[in-house]
Every structure is written in C-alpha cells, then in structure tokens.
Amino acid sequence: MKVVEPVNVLILLVIVVGIFAFLACRYLLRIAPLVYATAVIRAKEARLMDEKGFEELILSPFEDFCFVLENTEYGKYVGGTEYEEIERGLLSYKKDLHDEIVGLIPERFEEVFDFLNREWDVANLRTVLVGMHAGMSEEEIKKRLIEAGYIFNLIEGLPGKELEEVALALEGTPYNIRGGIEEYKATGNFSFIDVALEKVLLEGMLEKAEGKKRKELRIFKQYLQVLIDSLDLKAMLRGKAWGVGAEDIKRFLMNFEVERDYEDSEGVKEFLERLRETRYSYLIEDVREELDSMEMEKKVDEAVLRKGKEISTTETFGLGPLIGFLVMKEAEIRNLRLMAKLKEEGVSPEKVREFLLCL
Amino acid sequence: MVEYTIGLFYALLGAAIAMGMGGISSGLGVGVSGVSGIGVISEDPKKFGPVLVLQALPQTQGIYGFLGAIIILIGTGVLGVVEPISEEVGLAALAAGIVIGLTSITAVAQGMIAAAGMHSVAKRPETFGQSIVLTVMAETFAIFGLLIAILVFVGIKFI
C-alpha cells in the first residue's frame, strides 16, 4: 500500500483552509460595514411607537399632544399649541434622523441613498406649491420650509412668484415638473403636481441604483420597484376616477404595462378587477371597489408599509433593516402629523383612527 | 533540549494551527459581534450587559485552540519529556491540531449569530436567553473538534 506523502497532505490542507478562509473573509468584508449601522437601526426600532402610544395620543385632547410626546424621541422637537409648530417639530426630527442615517451608511452606498437629501427638495417644493394653491402669503410659505436638501436656496426664492416662473426655475434642476404644472393649470387639480414630484424623486433613485451590481442593493431595488408600482397605481386610479385618457396619464407613470387594461375598463371598479390579475395585485389585496379614492390610496400605502416591514426581516446584515426602519418611521411621522391636524380641527377619535395608517 | 526531528516539526505545526486558527476565528467572531454591540449601546447604553455576554461567546473557540495546543505540546513531549518525537507521533499531533483549527472556524459564524442576537435584544430585551441558546449552537462543532483531538491522543496513548 502506497503511503501518501505528508507533504502532499499538507499542501492539500493549505488549499482547503485557504478556500474556507477566502470565502469567510469575503463574506465578512461584504457585511462588516453594515453590521454597525444595522445594530443602531435595530436599537432605534425598539423606540418606534406602539399601539398603546398611538391610542393614548388619539384619546388625549389636542392641547396635550406635545405633553404625551414628551417622553418619546419627539419630545425635544415638538412644542407649542398650534399644528404648524408641531408639524415643524416633527419635520425637524425627521431631518436630523435622515442626517444621522446618512452618516451611518457605508461610503459605497452613499450615492444610492442620496434620496434622503433629495426628499427634502421635493417636500419643500410641495410646501411652496401647496401654499400657492391655498393662497398663502410669501411669509407663511417660507415659515413652513425646512432648511434641507440640495436646492433650498432656490426653493426659498420661489414663494411670491407665478407658477410659470416656478416651472421655469425648476427646468435646469432634477425636479423639472413642467408637465405636472401644465396639467394643474389646465384642470386645477393639485394631484398632477403631487404625482409629478413623486415621479422625479423615484426617477432619481432609479438612476442612482441602476447599473450598480452590488448584491446588497438587490433589496433596495426590490423596494424601489414597490414604490414605483405604488406611484403608478395611485396615478392610474386617480386618472381613471377623473376620466383621464391613457395618452394623457402615460407621462405621469414610470411603467405602463397595463395600458390595455386602463384603456378598456369602463371605470375604477372594472379597472381594479383587471388589476387583480396583474403584478399590481399585491398592492390591492385589501382594496375593495366600494371604497372612495382616498381610502383606496390608504390601503395601497398600507400594502407598501407591509412590504417595507417584510424587507426589514429579509436580511440580518444588509440594507433590509435600514429600508424597513425608514419605511416604518416615515409612516409613524405621517400618522403623527395627520393626527395633530385632525385633532386641531376637532375630529373625533373614531374618525381619526380611520385616517391613520395601520402600523 | 528536544532533538529536532520531522516529528517535532509536525507536532509544532499542529500546535500552531490549533492556536493560530482558533485565535483568528475567535478574533473575527468577537470583532463582528463587537461592532454590532457598539452600535446597540450607542443608542441604548443600558444594554451593555447582554451585549457583553453575547460578545464573549465566540471567544471559546480560541480557548479550545489554546487548550488543544497545550495538549499537543505536553502529549508529544515538547514540554516536559526530552525524547525524540517520531514522525508518526508528529503526524498524529498535526492531525489533532488541524481538526481543532478547522472546527474553530465556527467562531466566525458564531460571531454573526451573536451580532444578530444583539439586534434582537436591542429591539426586544426578553429575547436575551433565546439569543444565547442560538449563539451557543454553533459552538457544538468546535467542541466535537476538540474531543476528536483528545481522542486521537488517547488512541495513541499519549494522554
């Protein structure tokens, strides 16, 4: 029997161990930058408001809104007895949170997550245009702007201008929404501007994420697709409700795979039925035909929120927890703003609950 | 002084592999879990206790490597007995060192489980016990490795 030379065994061993070591190190190098960020995010998730906290807020009078939030993370941001002050506080908190998260993100993903800054440009633009739509004064609009984003200085100069000047000013920026402004001028319907703003933000995100082949971005691209589907679905439902033709609605959509269904269906009900056989079905599982458009959109938002929560638990180390947290926090802040507004207007707790997203 | 033989070389190599790989694997495991732990306590310093316990768990493979290296050095007579070490004994010691070294790689996985356990504890402190149990699961294979190394030496009658 030939005895194998120990040296050959050793060489084989070195190769086997080398392969193990290479695979282990490669995986560690991939996840190492995200381990710290994920840990911070998970610790922050522990401080998300639970049902009990929301119930307490819903049942308290408006005057106690800030008092109830005192022992939460929002405590040092919210104050005052008017909705505008509370809203400003919540948005300031959101801005600081975004800044913190941008600081946590590893360098190789910074470009992809720059939407956390661009969101503020879109939010400020929306504030200006809503203010103009509602006939607010220049000072009132400027008071509501949050100093964040890339083109804050430009946006700050827009209150007091005409719509045409606003459209012109935005033409050289990534936020060219001339189409939405034209439709708004023609119909008086602000939703066109809403959709146009959302679209430019998502187009920017898509542009940054496309072409990047990193494995960790797979989950980000998945979620981005959910947001795109949600935008397109809401735009199509609105379009169908107002009788907007396929040719006209197309420019507000990022994807129009269901053009034939849109054209051929008589109204929203029939369109919804057809959509249940398409890839949008996951967003309209809870949408019933008898709901009004606002309730339908709320159900779609809840479906998006569920997807975000799902994404949070898909990966232990990766962008999943980060995306999930951002989604849940966004929904929480939206609920708080809505609650404050409704309570200031004296809406009953039962009615307030109907408007809130189910977290 | 121990006479230099090829057996001595294999025995020392075995000890080096046991401790070396044990140290590297535990270092990586403790490193990954440590980074996670710092993330958790940066948000909630009160979680330091559970985080520390979880971070300590991947260290055990380094201890097994240390133990294994000492067993090899004593068992082969590098420490204590001054006798030439035969090639066969040296190869047995090398095999023992290799099995300890290879199974110590579980410390890397254990570190990742510990890090994930810290995330769970950060969100829900009541999952601390369960996190420890799950983290310790990866340890069993390193323990088997150490046992096999001990059995090798029992088999060749050095312990």
Coordinates of C-alpha atoms in Angstrom, one line a residue:
Chain A
M1 CA 0.0 0.0 0.0
K2 CA 1.4 3.3 -1.1
V3 CA 1.6 5.8 1.8
V4 CA 0.6 9.3 0.9
E5 CA 3.4 11.7 1.4
P6 CA 2.7 14.0 4.4
V7 CA 3.8 17.0 2.4
N8 CA 1.1 16.4 -0.2
V9 CA -1.5 16.2 2.5
L10 CA -0.2 19.4 4.0
I11 CA -0.4 21.1 0.6
L12 CA -4.0 19.9 0.1
L13 CA -4.8 21.1 3.6
V14 CA -3.4 24.6 2.9
I15 CA -5.5 24.8 -0.2
V16 CA -8.7 23.7 1.6
V17 CA -8.1 26.0 4.5
G18 CA -7.3 28.8 2.1
I19 CA -10.6 28.4 0.3
F20 CA -12.5 28.4 3.6
A21 CA -10.6 31.5 4.8
F22 CA -11.2 33.3 1.4
L23 CA -14.9 32.6 1.5
A24 CA -15.3 33.6 5.1
C25 CA -13.3 36.9 4.7
R26 CA -15.1 37.8 1.5
Y27 CA -18.5 37.5 3.3
L28 CA -17.2 39.4 6.3
L29 CA -15.8 42.2 4.2
R30 CA -19.2 42.5 2.5
I31 CA -21.3 42.7 5.7
A32 CA -18.8 44.4 8.0
P33 CA -19.6 48.0 7.0
L34 CA -23.3 47.2 7.6
V35 CA -23.1 45.5 11.0
Y36 CA -22.8 48.7 13.0
A37 CA -25.5 50.5 11.0
T38 CA -27.8 47.6 11.4
A39 CA -27.3 47.4 15.2
V40 CA -28.1 51.1 15.5
I41 CA -31.2 50.7 13.4
R42 CA -32.4 47.8 15.4
A43 CA -31.9 49.7 18.6
K44 CA -33.9 52.6 17.1
E45 CA -36.7 50.2 16.1
A46 CA -37.2 49.4 19.8
R47 CA -38.3 53.1 20.2
L48 CA -41.0 53.0 17.5
M49 CA -44.3 54.0 19.0
D50 CA -46.6 51.0 19.7
E51 CA -50.4 50.8 19.5
K52 CA -50.7 51.8 23.2
G53 CA -48.7 55.0 22.5
F54 CA -50.9 55.9 19.5
E55 CA -54.1 55.2 21.4
E56 CA -53.0 57.5 24.2
L57 CA -52.4 60.3 21.6
I58 CA -55.7 59.6 19.9
L59 CA -57.7 59.8 23.1
S60 CA -55.9 62.9 24.5
P61 CA -57.1 66.4 23.8
F62 CA -55.1 68.4 21.2
E63 CA -53.7 70.6 24.0
D64 CA -51.9 67.6 25.5
F65 CA -50.5 66.3 22.2
C66 CA -47.0 67.7 22.9
F67 CA -47.2 66.6 26.6
V68 CA -47.9 63.0 25.6
L69 CA -44.9 63.0 23.2
E70 CA -42.6 64.5 25.8
N71 CA -41.1 61.1 26.9
T72 CA -40.5 60.0 23.3
E73 CA -37.8 60.8 20.8
Y74 CA -40.0 63.6 19.5
G75 CA -40.1 65.2 22.9
K76 CA -37.4 67.8 22.4
Y77 CA -38.6 68.7 18.9
V78 CA -42.4 69.3 19.3
G79 CA -43.9 72.1 21.3
G80 CA -46.5 74.8 21.1
T81 CA -50.2 74.7 20.8
E82 CA -50.6 75.0 17.0
Y83 CA -50.5 72.4 14.3
E84 CA -47.8 74.3 12.3
E85 CA -45.4 74.3 15.3
I86 CA -46.0 70.6 15.9
E87 CA -45.5 69.8 12.2
R88 CA -42.3 71.8 12.1
G89 CA -41.0 69.9 15.1
L90 CA -41.8 66.5 13.5
L91 CA -40.1 67.5 10.3
S92 CA -37.1 68.8 12.1
Y93 CA -36.8 65.5 13.9
K94 CA -37.1 63.7 10.6
K95 CA -34.4 65.8 9.1
D96 CA -32.0 65.1 12.0
L97 CA -32.8 61.4 11.7
H98 CA -32.0 61.4 8.0
D99 CA -28.7 63.2 8.7
E100 CA -27.9 60.5 11.2
I101 CA -28.8 57.7 8.9
V102 CA -26.7 59.2 6.0
G103 CA -23.8 59.2 8.5
L104 CA -24.3 55.5 9.1
I105 CA -24.4 54.4 5.5
P106 CA -21.2 52.9 4.2
E107 CA -19.5 55.0 1.6
R108 CA -20.2 52.6 -1.2
F109 CA -23.9 53.2 -0.8
E110 CA -23.9 56.9 -0.3
E111 CA -24.8 57.8 -3.8
V112 CA -27.8 55.4 -3.8
F113 CA -29.1 56.9 -0.5
D114 CA -28.8 60.5 -1.5
F115 CA -32.6 60.4 -2.0
L116 CA -32.7 61.0 1.8
N117 CA -31.5 64.5 1.0
R118 CA -33.4 64.9 -2.3
E119 CA -36.6 64.1 -0.5
W120 CA -36.3 67.5 1.3
D121 CA -36.2 69.3 -2.0
V122 CA -39.3 67.6 -3.1
A123 CA -41.0 68.2 0.3
N124 CA -40.1 71.9 0.2
L125 CA -41.3 72.2 -3.4
R126 CA -44.5 70.6 -2.4
T127 CA -44.9 73.1 0.5
V128 CA -44.4 76.0 -1.9
L129 CA -46.8 74.8 -4.4
V130 CA -49.5 73.8 -1.9
G131 CA -49.1 77.2 -0.3
M132 CA -49.6 78.9 -3.7
H133 CA -52.6 76.6 -4.3
A134 CA -54.1 77.5 -1.0
G135 CA -53.4 81.2 -1.5
M136 CA -50.9 81.6 1.4
S137 CA -48.7 84.6 1.7
E138 CA -45.0 84.5 0.9
E139 CA -44.1 84.7 4.6
E140 CA -46.4 81.9 5.6
I141 CA -45.0 79.6 3.0
K142 CA -41.4 80.4 3.9
K143 CA -42.1 79.7 7.6
R144 CA -43.0 76.1 6.6
L145 CA -39.9 75.4 4.6
I146 CA -37.3 73.1 6.2
E147 CA -33.7 74.1 5.6
A148 CA -32.5 70.9 4.0
G149 CA -31.9 69.4 0.5
Y150 CA -29.7 70.4 -2.3
I151 CA -31.6 73.4 -3.8
F152 CA -33.0 75.0 -0.7
N153 CA -31.7 78.4 -1.7
L154 CA -33.5 78.2 -5.0
I155 CA -36.8 77.0 -3.4
E156 CA -36.7 79.7 -0.8
G157 CA -36.9 82.3 -3.6
L158 CA -40.0 80.7 -5.2
P159 CA -42.8 81.9 -2.8
G160 CA -44.4 85.0 -4.3
K161 CA -43.6 84.0 -7.9
E162 CA -46.0 82.9 -10.6
L163 CA -46.5 79.3 -11.5
E164 CA -44.8 79.8 -14.8
E165 CA -41.7 81.3 -13.2
V166 CA -41.6 78.4 -10.8
A167 CA -41.7 75.9 -13.7
L168 CA -39.0 77.9 -15.5
A169 CA -36.8 78.0 -12.4
L170 CA -37.1 74.2 -12.0
E171 CA -36.2 73.4 -15.6
G172 CA -32.5 73.3 -15.1
T173 CA -32.8 71.1 -12.0
P174 CA -33.5 67.4 -11.4
Y175 CA -37.0 68.5 -10.4
N176 CA -38.4 69.6 -13.7
I177 CA -42.2 69.2 -13.2
R178 CA -43.4 71.3 -16.1
G179 CA -45.8 68.6 -17.2
G180 CA -47.5 68.4 -13.8
I181 CA -47.7 72.2 -13.5
E182 CA -49.3 72.5 -17.0
E183 CA -51.9 69.9 -16.1
Y184 CA -52.6 71.7 -12.8
K185 CA -53.0 75.0 -14.6
A186 CA -55.4 73.3 -17.1
T187 CA -57.5 71.4 -14.6
G188 CA -56.9 73.0 -11.2
N189 CA -56.2 69.5 -9.8
F190 CA -53.2 69.5 -7.5
S191 CA -52.8 65.8 -7.7
F192 CA -50.9 66.2 -11.0
I193 CA -48.2 68.2 -9.2
D194 CA -48.1 65.6 -6.4
V195 CA -47.6 62.7 -8.8
A196 CA -45.0 64.7 -10.9
L197 CA -43.0 65.4 -7.7
E198 CA -43.1 61.8 -6.6
K199 CA -42.1 60.7 -10.0
V200 CA -39.0 62.9 -10.3
L201 CA -37.8 61.6 -6.9
L202 CA -38.2 58.0 -7.9
E203 CA -36.6 58.5 -11.3
G204 CA -33.6 60.0 -9.4
M205 CA -33.5 56.9 -7.1
L206 CA -33.8 54.5 -10.1
E207 CA -31.0 56.3 -11.9
K208 CA -28.6 56.0 -9.0
A209 CA -29.4 52.4 -8.3
E210 CA -29.4 51.1 -11.9
G211 CA -26.2 49.8 -13.2
K212 CA -24.8 49.1 -9.7
K213 CA -24.4 45.4 -9.4
R214 CA -23.7 45.1 -5.7
K215 CA -25.6 42.2 -4.1
E216 CA -26.6 44.3 -1.2
L217 CA -28.5 46.6 -3.5
R218 CA -30.8 43.8 -4.6
I219 CA -33.2 44.5 -1.7
F220 CA -33.1 48.3 -2.3
K221 CA -34.0 47.8 -5.9
Q222 CA -36.8 45.4 -4.8
Y223 CA -38.2 48.1 -2.6
L224 CA -37.8 50.8 -5.2
Q225 CA -39.9 48.7 -7.5
V226 CA -42.6 48.6 -4.8
L227 CA -42.6 52.4 -4.6
I228 CA -42.7 52.7 -8.4
D229 CA -45.7 50.3 -8.6
S230 CA -47.4 52.3 -5.8
L231 CA -46.9 55.6 -7.6
D232 CA -48.1 54.3 -10.9
L233 CA -51.1 52.5 -9.3
K234 CA -52.3 55.6 -7.4
A235 CA -51.8 57.8 -10.5
M236 CA -53.8 55.3 -12.6
L237 CA -56.6 55.1 -10.1
R238 CA -56.8 58.8 -9.9
G239 CA -56.7 59.1 -13.6
K240 CA -59.5 56.5 -14.0
A241 CA -61.6 58.3 -11.4
W242 CA -61.3 61.6 -13.3
G243 CA -61.6 60.2 -16.8
V244 CA -58.1 60.9 -17.9
G245 CA -57.2 59.1 -21.1
A246 CA -54.3 56.6 -21.5
E247 CA -52.3 59.0 -23.6
D248 CA -52.5 61.8 -21.0
I249 CA -51.9 59.6 -17.9
K250 CA -48.8 58.0 -19.6
R251 CA -46.5 60.9 -18.9
F252 CA -47.1 60.6 -15.2
L253 CA -46.3 57.0 -15.0
M254 CA -42.9 55.2 -14.8
N255 CA -44.3 52.0 -16.1
F256 CA -47.5 51.4 -18.2
E257 CA -47.6 47.7 -18.7
V258 CA -51.4 47.7 -18.1
E259 CA -52.2 50.3 -20.8
R260 CA -54.6 47.9 -22.5
D261 CA -56.5 47.3 -19.2
Y262 CA -56.5 51.0 -18.5
E263 CA -58.0 51.9 -21.9
D264 CA -60.5 49.1 -22.0
S265 CA -62.0 49.4 -18.5
E266 CA -65.1 51.5 -18.0
G267 CA -64.5 52.8 -14.5
V268 CA -62.4 52.3 -11.4
K269 CA -64.3 49.2 -10.4
E270 CA -63.6 47.4 -13.6
F271 CA -60.0 48.6 -13.7
L272 CA -59.4 47.3 -10.2
E273 CA -60.8 43.9 -11.2
R274 CA -58.5 43.7 -14.1
L275 CA -55.5 44.8 -12.0
R276 CA -56.1 41.8 -9.6
E277 CA -54.8 39.6 -12.4
T278 CA -51.6 41.7 -12.9
R279 CA -48.5 42.2 -10.9
Y280 CA -50.1 45.1 -9.0
S281 CA -52.3 42.6 -7.2
Y282 CA -50.1 42.5 -4.1
L283 CA -50.9 46.3 -3.6
I284 CA -54.6 46.0 -3.9
E285 CA -55.3 42.9 -1.8
D286 CA -57.3 45.0 0.7
V287 CA -58.7 47.5 -1.7
R288 CA -62.5 47.0 -2.2
E289 CA -64.4 48.6 -5.1
E290 CA -66.8 50.4 -2.8
L291 CA -64.0 52.5 -1.1
D292 CA -63.5 56.1 -2.1
S293 CA -60.3 57.1 -3.8
M294 CA -58.7 58.4 -0.5
E295 CA -59.4 55.1 1.3
M296 CA -58.1 53.2 -1.7
E297 CA -54.8 55.1 -1.6
K298 CA -54.6 54.5 2.1
K299 CA -54.9 50.7 1.6
V300 CA -52.2 50.9 -1.1
D301 CA -49.9 52.8 1.3
E302 CA -50.6 50.1 4.0
A303 CA -49.6 47.4 1.5
V304 CA -46.4 49.3 0.8
L305 CA -45.7 49.6 4.5
R306 CA -46.2 45.8 4.9
K307 CA -43.7 45.2 2.1
G308 CA -41.3 47.5 3.9
K309 CA -41.6 45.6 7.1
E310 CA -41.1 42.3 5.2
I311 CA -38.0 43.7 3.7
S312 CA -36.7 44.6 7.2
T313 CA -36.7 41.0 8.2
T314 CA -35.3 39.5 5.0
E315 CA -31.7 40.1 5.8
T316 CA -29.8 40.1 9.1
F317 CA -27.0 42.3 7.9
G318 CA -27.7 44.4 4.9
L319 CA -29.8 47.3 3.7
G320 CA -33.0 45.5 4.5
P321 CA -33.3 46.6 8.2
L322 CA -32.4 50.2 7.2
I323 CA -35.0 50.4 4.5
G324 CA -37.6 48.7 6.8
F325 CA -36.9 51.2 9.5
L326 CA -37.1 54.2 7.2
V327 CA -40.5 53.0 5.9
M328 CA -41.8 52.4 9.4
K329 CA -40.5 55.8 10.7
E330 CA -42.0 57.6 7.7
A331 CA -45.4 56.0 8.4
E332 CA -45.2 56.9 12.1
I333 CA -44.4 60.6 11.4
R334 CA -47.1 60.7 8.8
N335 CA -49.6 59.4 11.3
L336 CA -48.5 61.9 14.0
R337 CA -48.8 64.8 11.6
L338 CA -52.2 63.6 10.4
M339 CA -53.4 63.1 14.0
A340 CA -52.2 66.5 15.1
K341 CA -54.0 68.2 12.1
L342 CA -57.3 66.2 12.7
K343 CA -57.3 66.8 16.4
E344 CA -56.7 70.5 16.0
E345 CA -59.8 70.5 13.8
G346 CA -61.8 68.8 16.5
V347 CA -62.2 65.5 14.6
S348 CA -63.5 62.7 16.9
P349 CA -61.1 59.8 17.9
E350 CA -63.1 57.3 16.0
K351 CA -62.8 59.3 12.8
V352 CA -59.0 60.0 13.4
R353 CA -58.4 56.2 13.6
E354 CA -59.9 55.8 10.2
F355 CA -57.4 58.1 8.6
L356 CA -54.3 56.6 10.2
L357 CA -52.2 54.0 8.5
C358 CA -52.3 50.7 10.3
L359 CA -48.8 50.2 11.6
Chain B
M1 CA 16.6 20.1 24.8
V2 CA 14.3 18.2 22.4
E3 CA 16.1 16.7 19.4
Y4 CA 15.0 18.1 16.2
T5 CA 13.1 15.5 14.1
I6 CA 10.5 15.7 11.4
G7 CA 8.1 14.6 14.1
L8 CA 8.8 17.6 16.2
F9 CA 8.2 19.8 13.2
Y10 CA 4.8 18.2 12.6
A11 CA 3.9 18.5 16.3
L12 CA 4.8 22.2 16.5
L13 CA 2.9 22.8 13.3
G14 CA -0.1 21.1 14.8
A15 CA 0.0 23.3 17.9
A16 CA 0.5 26.4 15.7
I17 CA -2.5 25.5 13.6
A18 CA -4.7 24.8 16.6
M19 CA -3.9 28.1 18.3
G20 CA -3.4 30.2 15.2
M21 CA -6.7 29.3 13.5
G22 CA -8.5 29.3 16.8
G23 CA -7.2 32.8 17.5
I24 CA -8.0 34.2 14.1
S25 CA -11.5 32.7 14.0
S26 CA -12.4 33.9 17.5
G27 CA -10.9 37.3 16.7
L28 CA -13.1 37.6 13.7
G29 CA -16.2 36.4 15.5
V30 CA -15.6 38.7 18.5
G31 CA -14.9 41.5 16.1
V32 CA -18.1 41.2 14.2
S33 CA -20.2 40.9 17.3
G34 CA -18.3 43.7 19.0
V35 CA -19.1 46.1 16.1
S36 CA -22.7 45.2 16.5
G37 CA -22.5 45.7 20.2
I38 CA -21.2 49.1 19.9
G39 CA -24.0 50.0 17.6
V40 CA -26.5 48.8 20.1
I41 CA -25.0 50.6 23.1
S42 CA -24.6 53.8 21.2
E43 CA -28.4 54.0 21.1
D44 CA -29.1 52.3 24.5
P45 CA -26.2 52.1 26.9
K46 CA -28.3 50.1 29.3
K47 CA -27.9 47.1 27.0
F48 CA -24.2 46.8 27.8
G49 CA -24.6 43.7 30.0
P50 CA -26.4 41.5 27.5
V51 CA -24.2 42.7 24.7
L52 CA -21.0 41.8 26.6
V53 CA -22.3 38.3 27.3
L54 CA -23.1 37.7 23.7
Q55 CA -19.8 39.1 22.5
A56 CA -17.9 36.8 24.8
L57 CA -19.4 33.6 23.3
P58 CA -17.3 33.4 20.1
Q59 CA -14.1 33.6 22.3
T60 CA -14.4 29.9 23.2
Q61 CA -13.0 28.6 20.0
G62 CA -9.8 30.5 20.8
I63 CA -9.8 28.8 24.2
Y64 CA -10.2 25.4 22.6
G65 CA -7.3 26.2 20.3
F66 CA -5.2 27.2 23.2
L67 CA -6.1 24.1 25.1
G68 CA -5.5 21.9 22.1
A69 CA -2.0 23.4 21.6
I70 CA -1.1 22.7 25.2
I71 CA -2.4 19.1 24.9
I72 CA -0.3 18.7 21.8
L73 CA 2.8 20.2 23.3
I74 CA 2.5 18.1 26.5
G75 CA 1.3 15.0 24.8
T76 CA 4.1 14.9 22.3
G77 CA 6.7 15.7 24.9
V78 CA 7.8 19.1 23.6
L79 CA 7.1 20.3 27.0
G80 CA 8.5 18.2 29.8
V81 CA 9.8 14.9 28.4
V82 CA 13.0 15.1 26.5
E83 CA 12.7 12.3 23.9
P84 CA 12.8 12.4 20.1
I85 CA 9.4 12.7 18.6
S86 CA 8.8 10.1 15.9
E87 CA 7.2 11.1 12.6
E88 CA 4.1 9.1 13.4
V89 CA 3.5 10.9 16.7
G90 CA 4.2 14.2 15.0
L91 CA 1.6 13.4 12.3
A92 CA -0.9 12.5 14.9
A93 CA -0.3 15.8 16.7
L94 CA -0.7 17.6 13.4
A95 CA -4.0 15.9 12.7
A96 CA -5.2 16.8 16.1
G97 CA -4.2 20.4 15.5
I98 CA -5.8 20.5 12.1
V99 CA -9.2 19.3 13.4
I100 CA -9.2 21.8 16.2
G101 CA -8.2 24.6 13.8
L102 CA -10.8 23.7 11.2
T103 CA -13.7 23.5 13.6
S104 CA -12.7 26.7 15.2
I105 CA -13.8 28.5 12.0
T106 CA -17.3 28.1 13.6
A107 CA -16.4 31.1 15.7
V108 CA -16.9 33.4 12.7
A109 CA -20.4 32.1 12.2
Q110 CA -21.0 32.3 16.0
G111 CA -19.9 35.9 15.9
M112 CA -22.5 36.7 13.3
I113 CA -25.2 34.9 15.3
A114 CA -24.1 36.8 18.4
A115 CA -24.4 40.1 16.4
A116 CA -27.9 39.2 15.2
G117 CA -28.7 38.2 18.8
M118 CA -27.7 41.7 19.9
H119 CA -30.0 43.2 17.3
S120 CA -32.8 41.1 18.7
V121 CA -32.0 42.1 22.3
A122 CA -31.8 45.8 21.2
K123 CA -35.4 45.6 20.0
R124 CA -36.8 43.1 22.5
P125 CA -34.7 42.6 25.7
E126 CA -36.8 39.5 26.6
T127 CA -35.1 37.5 23.8
F128 CA -31.7 37.6 25.6
G129 CA -31.9 34.0 26.8
Q130 CA -33.0 32.7 23.4
S131 CA -30.3 34.6 21.7
I132 CA -27.7 33.0 23.9
V133 CA -29.0 29.5 23.2
L134 CA -29.0 30.1 19.4
T135 CA -25.5 31.5 19.6
V136 CA -24.2 28.5 21.5
M137 CA -25.4 26.1 18.9
A138 CA -22.5 26.9 16.6
E139 CA -20.2 26.0 19.4
T140 CA -21.0 22.3 19.4
F141 CA -18.9 21.6 16.3
A142 CA -15.9 23.2 17.8
I143 CA -16.4 21.1 20.9
F144 CA -16.6 17.9 18.7
G145 CA -13.3 19.0 17.1
L146 CA -11.6 19.3 20.5
L147 CA -13.0 16.0 21.6
I148 CA -11.7 14.3 18.4
A149 CA -8.2 15.8 19.1
I150 CA -8.3 14.4 22.6
L151 CA -9.4 11.0 21.3
V152 CA -6.5 11.0 18.9
F153 CA -4.1 11.4 21.8
V154 CA -5.9 8.8 23.9
G155 CA -5.8 6.5 20.9
I156 CA -2.0 6.8 20.5
K157 CA -1.7 6.6 24.2
F158 CA -0.2 10.0 25.0
I159 CA -2.9 11.0 27.4

